[in-house]
Amino acid sequence: MNKSNILEQVSPADIYLHFLSLDTFPSKNISSPFSEDQNPSFKLYDNGDFKCFSTGKQGDVFQFVAELKGLDNKTQFNEVKQVITSELGLIQNISYPTLPTTKKTDNISVKHHNEWLPIHLSYWEKYGVKAKHLDEYGVKPLKYFEFLDSKSELKKFPIFDGVAAFSYQLNGRFEIYIPQQEKVKKFYLSKHTNADIFGLAQLQKGTPIIICAGKKDCLTLIASGFQAVCFKSEATNPSVEQIDQLRCHGPLFICYDNDFQNTVNNGQLRQAELVKKFDLIPLTIPDVVNDIADFYETTSPDRFSEYIQDYIKRSIKETPAQKEQILQIRPIKEVKSSNEQQLTTIFHITENYLSKHYDIRRNTVKLDIEIRPKGSNNLWRSLNENTLFVELQKKGINISIERLVSLLKSDYTPEYNPFSDYFNNLPIWDGKDYIHELSSYVKADNQKEFNHHFKKWLVRAVKCALIPEYFNKQAFVLVHSSQNSGKSTFCRFLCPPILAQYIAEDISNDKDARILLCKNFLINLDELAVLSRQEINSLKSYFSKTQINERMPYDRKNSIIHRTCSFIGSTNMDEFLNDETGSVRWLLFNIQSINWQYKQKVDINKVWAQAFALSNDNSFEAELSREEIAENERRNKDFQVITNERALVQSYLAKPSEGKRVVFASPTDILIYLKRWSGLDKLSNVTIGKALKQEGYERIKKYNDEKVQQWGYMVVLLKEQNNF
């Protein structure tokens, strides 16, 4: 992974904002992360560069991360990249834009667009193919695909904007096709087998069938009303059983490409071999075109249909039986389709059985397949593939367990998102302020601010659950010194009953915890007071994650999963914040009491209906403004843990004031002074400097009698000491 791969996924500004814990890109100088500057001396430029005027450090965003983490950007660039990709949850090992080769790929998974885009339909339009034909024959608009290469590394191949790409789904396997276009070369990658026949499942009996060179030719003929199929490629050697399977539907024609100049894979030579071997009827198109699709493109639709239809009629021998067949030669669109679908593969048989007996869905939040009996109101349960496999065997449906799993993981199984289903089915908000009604049952020290931020947090929670790439940056925390005050119960009440499976209690710092970010609506931090400093800081890093890149249980490769959860919490400790770099990710409110009547008086579904409506209201600003961030930082100072160093500064030093003896002291001077009077040895310049900064002491520069520059602080010594 190189710089370009990283910057394809995230901008330099996003990297700066993450590592500097900022919410907006600063237009002016800010305090340097590399020094305790008296005046803001750190500048970010629009071109992605930075400069620290107090230390002289400068460069691009990668140099910035290297400096911040104490790495050498030249000799340790791999470590710099790893820091960025891991902390921002980026996709590693992207093969972009280099195309992979079919020999080096396995375990392909594809992601489709939800609907046909103009770029896709315009490609097929020139062949007369409509969206309905593509849908019927399992053609999908490709968004991107992922695969494991020969080194078992996850590769992602995205599709450029303005590029038409497709996948053909057949018997649980994919074929990827990117036609030659202005921006890309032709690309073909197939996981179909020689046993697969494209178009077989849609055949009707009694009408001639044309075996084509490829799927584009097939669809061109199908769109014009003819029956057509193709094997994996022209080079495929069909079996006698396959030909017999096709012949039972009607007379067999074959029309391969006119690539006369190709001495290796000559379509006409291959066609002649199959005509002789299986007694097929050759269908010849004009020499001036290469294939059926080209023929359609160079003539009119009516002329194309007339040519194919007339050729078929002339080619069939006029025996009494075949005269009857000639009468049936007409576009399929004029033939009435049978009400009973022809079941031709084990997949069709299995799908038919499952569709009759079960409702099945893929839960995109749980990342699980769920099942219940058809037409019942039973609760959905996790599907057990082994149980279903045994049931199918007992019914005489001899599908293998591998093929059953492939079927269930294919597009046969519809997707279900419990969050979008819940919010989109809530009653429309009637305009009443239900959020204010709920927050009024909580008596807070600063009621106005509590109500204001509670509403904003709820709206952000909705957006976090529904919008990929969006994340709720702040955890909302209730603070009350007493146990059994109802804080935790109130937090749990916020999760609507229908989403009761999607709330987690507390969170650790491992892979399972990261997965919880994407499988829950709320995470209730039930008791923050018992967490260590490291655990608190780990939580803070979770608040800014938008996605994870993890291998799910039993999966063979990593998956990119979007975060959906928001954090709510409670504590009975007034002081638990111990991060001296800032606390913008925490919304902390001292509460006095909670009126338990909210459980009977407030409908939580109406609360979320209001939050959902506000999340779609462009006039409602859910994010914290710059002023609100500053005010939140001031409010959070009441919850900061007072370190030993900070306590010593408070006890033995004071800020300059009128009538007090003020002295200039360097950090070392202050360190010696505090050690002498406190009797504590385990102190350092760094920790004392942080404590002085937290207490608001200004670091200044001064020159001594020898004109040597010194940094220090103007302080009042509360213990008598003549000099340093």
Coordinates of C-alpha atoms in Angstrom, one line a residue, residues 422 492-503 603-606:
Y422 CA -37.3 0.2 12.2
R492 CA -31.2 1.1 28.5
F493 CA -34.7 2.7 28.1
L494 CA -33.4 4.6 25.1
C495 CA -33.1 1.3 23.1
P496 CA -36.6 0.6 21.6
P497 CA -37.9 -2.9 22.4
I498 CA -37.9 -3.9 18.8
L499 CA -34.1 -3.3 18.7
A500 CA -33.5 -5.0 22.1
Q501 CA -31.0 -7.4 20.5
Y502 CA -28.8 -4.4 19.4
I503 CA -27.6 -2.9 22.6
D603 CA -43.3 6.4 24.2
I604 CA -39.7 5.8 23.2
N605 CA -40.8 5.1 19.6
K606 CA -42.2 8.6 19.3

